[in-house]
Tab-separated table of C-alpha atoms and ligand atoms in Angstrom:
chain	number	residue	atom	x	y	z
A	224	UNK	CA	-1.751	-17.878	-24.392
A	225	UNK	CA	-2.209	-14.796	-22.188
A	226	UNK	CA	-1.385	-15.771	-18.592
A	227	UNK	CA	-4.031	-14.274	-16.282
A	228	UNK	CA	-3.528	-13.633	-12.575
A	229	UNK	CA	-5.624	-16.192	-10.595
A	230	UNK	CA	-7.019	-13.503	-8.301
A	231	UNK	CA	-7.671	-10.588	-10.599
A	232	UNK	CA	-8.140	-12.362	-13.951
A	233	UNK	CA	-5.923	-9.564	-15.298
A	234	UNK	CA	-2.834	-10.024	-17.456
A	235	UNK	CA	0.244	-10.590	-15.353
A	236	UNK	CA	2.233	-8.276	-17.604
A	237	UNK	CA	1.029	-4.987	-19.067
A	238	UNK	CA	1.816	-4.755	-22.783
A	239	UNK	CA	4.416	-1.974	-23.190
A	240	UNK	CA	4.688	-1.544	-19.417
A	241	UNK	CA	8.027	0.094	-18.553
A	242	UNK	CA	7.359	1.122	-14.937
A	243	UNK	CA	5.400	-1.689	-13.283
A	244	UNK	CA	5.190	-2.450	-9.545
A	245	UNK	CA	6.100	-4.103	-7.232
A	246	UNK	CA	9.892	-4.504	-7.614
A	247	UNK	CA	12.783	-5.889	-5.627
A	248	UNK	CA	14.757	-3.036	-4.026
A	249	UNK	CA	18.443	-4.000	-4.226
A	250	UNK	CA	19.854	-1.864	-1.403
A	251	UNK	CA	23.359	-1.510	-2.881
A	252	UNK	CA	21.947	-0.459	-6.294
A	253	UNK	CA	19.848	2.360	-4.837
A	254	UNK	CA	21.322	5.832	-5.334
A	255	UNK	CA	21.433	8.401	-2.490
A	256	UNK	CA	19.822	11.655	-3.699
A	257	UNK	CA	20.824	14.590	-1.430
A	258	UNK	CA	18.098	16.739	-3.036
A	259	UNK	CA	15.303	14.494	-1.699
A	260	UNK	CA	13.400	16.361	1.013
A	261	UNK	CA	12.001	14.898	4.230
A	262	UNK	CA	8.489	13.544	3.744
A	263	UNK	CA	5.888	15.775	5.455
A	264	UNK	CA	2.800	13.921	6.693
A	265	UNK	CA	-0.216	15.644	8.220
A	266	UNK	CA	-3.317	13.526	8.681
A	267	UNK	CA	-6.528	14.635	10.415
A	268	UNK	CA	-7.932	11.541	12.227
A	269	UNK	CA	-11.452	12.956	11.837
A	270	UNK	CA	-11.236	12.444	8.043
A	271	UNK	CA	-11.504	8.681	8.599
A	272	UNK	CA	-14.776	7.310	7.141
A	273	UNK	CA	-15.084	3.515	7.108
A	274	UNK	CA	-13.393	0.149	6.679
A	275	UNK	CA	-14.498	-2.118	3.871
A	276	UNK	CA	-13.612	-5.484	2.407
A	277	UNK	CA	-13.489	-4.991	-1.357
A	278	UNK	CA	-12.712	-8.607	-2.162
A	279	UNK	CA	-8.914	-8.209	-2.543
A	280	UNK	CA	-7.903	-6.416	0.682
A	281	UNK	CA	-9.515	-4.379	3.435
A	282	UNK	CA	-9.406	-0.627	2.943
A	283	UNK	CA	-9.708	2.240	5.416
A	284	UNK	CA	-11.117	5.141	3.412
A	285	UNK	CA	-10.839	8.851	4.137
A	286	UNK	CA	-12.776	11.976	3.238
A	287	UNK	CA	-10.613	13.401	0.440
A	288	UNK	CA	-12.936	16.308	-0.436
A	289	UNK	CA	-10.535	18.779	1.262
A	290	UNK	CA	-6.798	19.065	1.999
A	291	UNK	CA	-7.147	18.018	5.645
A	292	UNK	CA	-5.086	14.807	5.294
A	293	UNK	CA	-2.075	15.286	3.034
A	294	UNK	CA	1.552	14.456	2.377
A	295	UNK	CA	4.115	16.824	0.883
A	296	UNK	CA	7.885	17.061	0.348
A	297	UNK	CA	9.891	13.903	-0.204
A	298	UNK	CA	10.177	13.314	-3.970
A	299	UNK	CA	6.854	15.066	-4.592
A	300	UNK	CA	6.330	18.305	-6.562
A	301	UNK	CA	2.860	18.886	-5.109
A	302	UNK	CA	0.940	17.915	-2.002
A	303	UNK	CA	-1.145	14.753	-2.327
A	304	UNK	CA	-4.403	13.907	-0.533
A	305	UNK	CA	-4.899	10.702	1.476
A	306	UNK	CA	-7.699	8.585	-0.011
A	307	UNK	CA	-7.303	5.160	1.578
A	308	UNK	CA	-4.891	2.702	3.064
A	309	UNK	CA	-4.861	-1.079	2.749
A	310	UNK	CA	-2.558	-4.054	3.220
A	311	UNK	CA	-1.132	-7.058	1.338
A	312	UNK	CA	-0.190	-10.226	3.242
A	313	UNK	CA	0.649	-13.921	2.936
A	314	UNK	CA	-0.833	-17.190	4.155
A	315	UNK	CA	2.326	-17.653	6.257
A	316	UNK	CA	4.980	-15.291	7.626
A	317	UNK	CA	7.586	-16.216	4.976
A	318	UNK	CA	5.970	-13.974	2.355
A	319	UNK	CA	3.166	-11.444	1.900
A	320	UNK	CA	4.741	-8.102	1.034
A	321	UNK	CA	4.599	-6.783	-2.533
A	322	UNK	CA	8.032	-5.111	-2.578
A	323	UNK	CA	11.113	-7.011	-1.415
A	324	UNK	CA	14.427	-5.668	-0.073
A	325	UNK	CA	17.454	-7.598	-1.301
A	326	UNK	CA	14.952	-10.306	-2.342
A	327	UNK	CA	13.583	-10.611	1.205
A	328	UNK	CA	9.801	-10.740	1.663
A	329	UNK	CA	8.095	-9.319	4.741
A	330	UNK	CA	4.920	-10.984	6.053
A	331	UNK	CA	2.820	-7.947	5.063
A	332	UNK	CA	2.965	-4.459	3.520
A	333	UNK	CA	0.859	-1.351	4.216
A	334	UNK	CA	-0.010	1.039	1.360
A	335	UNK	CA	-1.198	4.587	2.059
A	336	UNK	CA	-2.713	5.873	-1.172
A	337	UNK	CA	-2.657	9.596	-1.989
A	338	UNK	CA	-3.645	11.521	-5.130
A	339	UNK	CA	-2.555	14.801	-6.730
A	340	UNK	CA	-5.599	17.000	-6.143
A	341	UNK	CA	-3.562	20.089	-7.002
A	342	UNK	CA	-3.397	19.072	-10.671
A	343	UNK	CA	-6.301	16.605	-11.177
A	344	UNK	CA	-10.021	17.106	-10.374
A	345	UNK	CA	-10.726	13.528	-9.258
A	346	UNK	CA	-8.918	10.431	-7.965
A	347	UNK	CA	-10.157	8.469	-10.996
A	348	UNK	CA	-8.447	10.903	-13.338
A	349	UNK	CA	-5.256	10.977	-11.230
A	350	UNK	CA	-5.117	7.141	-11.474
A	351	UNK	CA	-4.507	7.563	-15.232
A	352	UNK	CA	-1.643	10.121	-14.988
A	353	UNK	CA	2.100	9.614	-14.480
A	354	UNK	CA	2.212	12.009	-11.509
A	355	UNK	CA	-1.307	11.229	-10.306
A	356	UNK	CA	-0.667	9.070	-7.245
A	357	UNK	CA	1.804	8.767	-4.376
A	358	UNK	CA	1.757	5.575	-2.313
A	359	UNK	CA	3.719	5.174	0.930
A	360	UNK	CA	4.720	1.552	1.492
A	361	UNK	CA	5.475	0.356	5.022
A	362	UNK	CA	6.724	-3.192	5.694
A	363	UNK	CA	5.252	-5.181	8.579
A	364	UNK	CA	7.543	-7.595	10.425
A	365	UNK	CA	6.758	-10.140	13.137
A	366	UNK	CA	7.518	-8.791	16.594
A	367	UNK	CA	5.791	-6.867	19.346
A	368	UNK	CA	2.035	-6.228	19.277
A	369	UNK	CA	1.203	-2.918	17.573
A	370	UNK	CA	-1.269	-1.033	19.782
A	371	UNK	CA	-2.308	1.421	17.034
A	372	UNK	CA	-3.047	-1.420	14.608
A	373	UNK	CA	-5.110	-3.234	17.247
A	374	UNK	CA	-8.054	-0.823	16.932
A	375	UNK	CA	-8.134	-1.788	13.235
A	376	UNK	CA	-7.757	-5.516	13.974
A	377	UNK	CA	-10.680	-5.382	16.446
A	378	UNK	CA	-12.932	-4.138	13.631
A	379	UNK	CA	-11.970	-6.829	11.073
A	380	UNK	CA	-14.524	-9.498	12.101
A	381	UNK	CA	-17.233	-7.006	11.076
A	382	UNK	CA	-15.838	-6.900	7.480
A	383	UNK	CA	-15.090	-10.637	7.146
A	384	UNK	CA	-16.946	-10.981	3.844
A	385	UNK	CA	-16.424	-9.223	0.497
A	386	UNK	CA	-18.468	-6.000	0.118
A	387	UNK	CA	-19.061	-5.550	3.854
A	388	UNK	CA	-18.331	-2.128	5.379
A	389	UNK	CA	-18.401	-0.604	8.828
A	390	UNK	CA	-18.156	2.960	9.997
A	391	UNK	CA	-14.752	3.833	11.434
A	392	UNK	CA	-14.845	7.415	12.422
A	393	UNK	CA	-11.562	8.245	14.146
A	394	UNK	CA	-8.210	6.755	13.230
A	395	UNK	CA	-4.825	8.438	12.767
A	396	UNK	CA	-2.764	6.496	10.207
A	397	UNK	CA	0.355	8.351	11.424
A	398	UNK	CA	0.460	5.760	14.233
A	399	UNK	CA	1.362	3.178	11.562
A	400	UNK	CA	4.469	5.108	10.453
A	401	UNK	CA	7.903	3.883	11.585
A	402	UNK	CA	9.951	6.387	13.586
A	403	UNK	CA	12.832	6.447	11.084
A	404	UNK	CA	12.394	9.020	8.272
A	405	UNK	CA	14.485	7.074	5.714
A	406	UNK	CA	12.818	5.921	2.471
A	407	UNK	CA	13.455	4.664	-1.052
A	408	UNK	CA	11.511	6.144	-3.980
A	409	UNK	CA	10.920	5.097	-7.596
A	410	UNK	CA	8.417	5.576	-10.438
A	411	UNK	CA	5.954	2.672	-10.627
A	412	UNK	CA	2.370	1.554	-11.033
A	413	UNK	CA	-0.733	0.326	-9.264
A	414	UNK	CA	-0.228	-3.304	-8.254
A	415	UNK	CA	-3.888	-4.136	-8.942
A	416	UNK	CA	-6.057	-3.450	-12.019
A	417	UNK	CA	-5.932	-1.150	-13.918
A	418	UNK	CA	-2.140	-1.395	-13.147
A	419	UNK	CA	-1.709	2.135	-14.500
A	420	UNK	CA	1.797	3.676	-14.357
A	421	UNK	CA	0.709	6.562	-12.171
A	422	UNK	CA	2.420	5.922	-8.816
A	423	UNK	CA	5.377	7.656	-7.181
A	424	UNK	CA	6.345	4.956	-4.682
A	425	UNK	CA	7.800	5.980	-1.311
A	426	UNK	CA	8.952	2.835	0.529
A	427	UNK	CA	9.954	3.296	4.189
A	428	UNK	CA	13.249	1.623	5.056
A	429	UNK	CA	12.242	0.691	8.633
A	430	UNK	CA	9.401	-1.832	9.114
A	431	UNK	CA	6.792	-1.613	11.859
A	432	UNK	CA	6.338	-4.564	14.233
A	433	UNK	CA	3.087	-6.502	14.594
A	434	UNK	CA	2.461	-9.778	16.430
A	435	UNK	CA	1.273	-13.180	15.161
A	436	UNK	CA	-2.306	-12.694	16.385
A	437	UNK	CA	-2.568	-9.452	14.420
A	438	UNK	CA	-1.330	-11.116	11.215
A	439	UNK	CA	-3.716	-14.026	11.841
A	440	UNK	CA	-6.576	-11.525	12.086
A	441	UNK	CA	-5.788	-10.392	8.505
A	442	UNK	CA	-5.829	-14.031	7.368
A	443	UNK	CA	-9.306	-14.714	8.727
A	444	UNK	CA	-10.810	-12.229	6.258
A	445	UNK	CA	-12.465	-13.717	3.175
A	446	UNK	CA	-12.196	-12.973	-0.558
A	447	UNK	CA	-15.745	-14.288	-0.831
A	448	UNK	CA	-19.161	-12.830	-0.096
A	449	UNK	CA	-21.480	-14.118	2.594
A	450	UNK	CA	-23.175	-17.338	1.378
A	451	UNK	CA	-20.393	-18.227	-1.104
A	452	UNK	CA	-17.934	-21.056	-0.477
A	453	UNK	CA	-15.352	-19.463	1.859
A	454	UNK	CA	-11.932	-18.527	0.444
A	455	UNK	CA	-9.505	-17.052	3.010
A	456	UNK	CA	-8.073	-13.663	2.021
A	457	UNK	CA	-4.328	-14.469	1.863
A	458	UNK	CA	-1.494	-14.032	-0.669
A	459	UNK	CA	-3.125	-10.893	-2.119
A	460	UNK	CA	0.175	-9.568	-3.479
A	461	UNK	CA	1.272	-9.144	-7.104
A	462	UNK	CA	4.407	-10.925	-8.379
A	463	UNK	CA	7.612	-8.885	-8.712
A	464	UNK	CA	7.959	-6.899	-11.950
A	465	UNK	CA	11.115	-6.130	-13.986
A	466	UNK	CA	13.041	-2.982	-12.952
A	467	UNK	CA	13.731	-2.128	-16.629
A	468	UNK	CA	15.286	1.320	-17.095
A	469	UNK	CA	14.657	2.606	-13.548
A	470	UNK	CA	16.817	3.756	-10.633
A	471	UNK	CA	15.657	3.479	-7.045
A	472	UNK	CA	16.735	6.580	-5.084
A	473	UNK	CA	17.312	6.664	-1.320
A	474	UNK	CA	16.794	9.584	1.054
A	475	UNK	CA	19.657	8.270	3.232
A	476	UNK	CA	23.328	7.356	2.833
B	75	K4B	N1	-1.736	-1.679	-4.303
B	75	K4B	S1	-1.695	-0.171	-4.779
B	75	K4B	O1	-1.219	0.669	-3.681
B	75	K4B	O2	-0.927	-0.083	-6.001
B	75	K4B	C1	-3.311	0.409	-5.142
B	75	K4B	C2	-4.260	-0.441	-5.639
B	75	K4B	C3	-5.559	0.032	-5.913
B	75	K4B	C4	-5.861	1.363	-5.676
B	75	K4B	C5	-7.228	1.888	-5.902
B	75	K4B	O3	-7.799	2.528	-5.026
B	75	K4B	N2	-7.837	1.708	-7.071
B	75	K4B	C6	-7.222	1.256	-8.298
B	75	K4B	C7	-8.198	1.762	-9.319
B	75	K4B	N3	-9.482	1.629	-8.690
B	75	K4B	C8	-10.581	2.438	-9.229
B	75	K4B	C9	-10.350	2.827	-10.658
B	75	K4B	C10	-10.025	4.141	-10.955
B	75	K4B	C11	-9.818	4.520	-12.255
B	75	K4B	C12	-9.911	3.590	-13.300
B	75	K4B	C13	-10.212	2.253	-12.988
B	75	K4B	C14	-10.426	1.858	-11.675
B	75	K4B	C15	-9.228	2.029	-7.267
B	75	K4B	C16	-4.898	2.225	-5.184
B	75	K4B	C17	-3.623	1.742	-4.911
B	76	ZN	ZN1	-1.532	-2.002	-2.333
């Protein structure tokens, strides 16, 4: 029988999938690529639009009608436009991230989602193409309170229920980037339906620190709409997928 994911009612494995995400990054198996460029990030905080709870995570969405918030360089051939960022987290601090490093889970993982507007007319079309998307993954680890994240955390009670949205008009996601430029990169997929193999993953080596209260704020969100029986939004990460015939490259030695 087809095993369906409890959260997304989607097949856990994609028939014929050869580049699925997330994966375990085995540090010693990653290959240093001296031709990888530094990642260039330039975000305009004024492109921030709103925060919404879409029933599997909370997303901060950006105005992607122009090239005001983009990334370039790194493993990318073109510049990619920022569309949204979101997180994945666990019910407890022992797990929650989608990718693992040497089989270690982090309590949460940030995904900044960008699309190739140089080649494709819309995000929806880019989602279906091998070089359509670029997602920066940043691990969150338990530690000091993150002041930049706090402005986001303060807004979460207003999007507690699925399909709630609030205006969020100035936020600079650069404040969520770790200071170290090092990253791994590999060819993968969306980790939620339609699971298309359209993502160039750029996973930052250094995590950012957040405190327990900030992680608890994520866990008080709900998968469910107002009036439904409450289900806490936790463990919204996809199981690890086989590496198959892929190499993870590193930008550092
Ligand atoms: N966890 S992750 O970073 O891999 C990630 C997950 C979801 C998305 C996302 O914004 N969407 C997936 C497709 N969906 C809409 C859509 C578009 C075309 C066809 C069908 C459906 C929106 C982006 C990144
Ligand atoms: Zn994600």
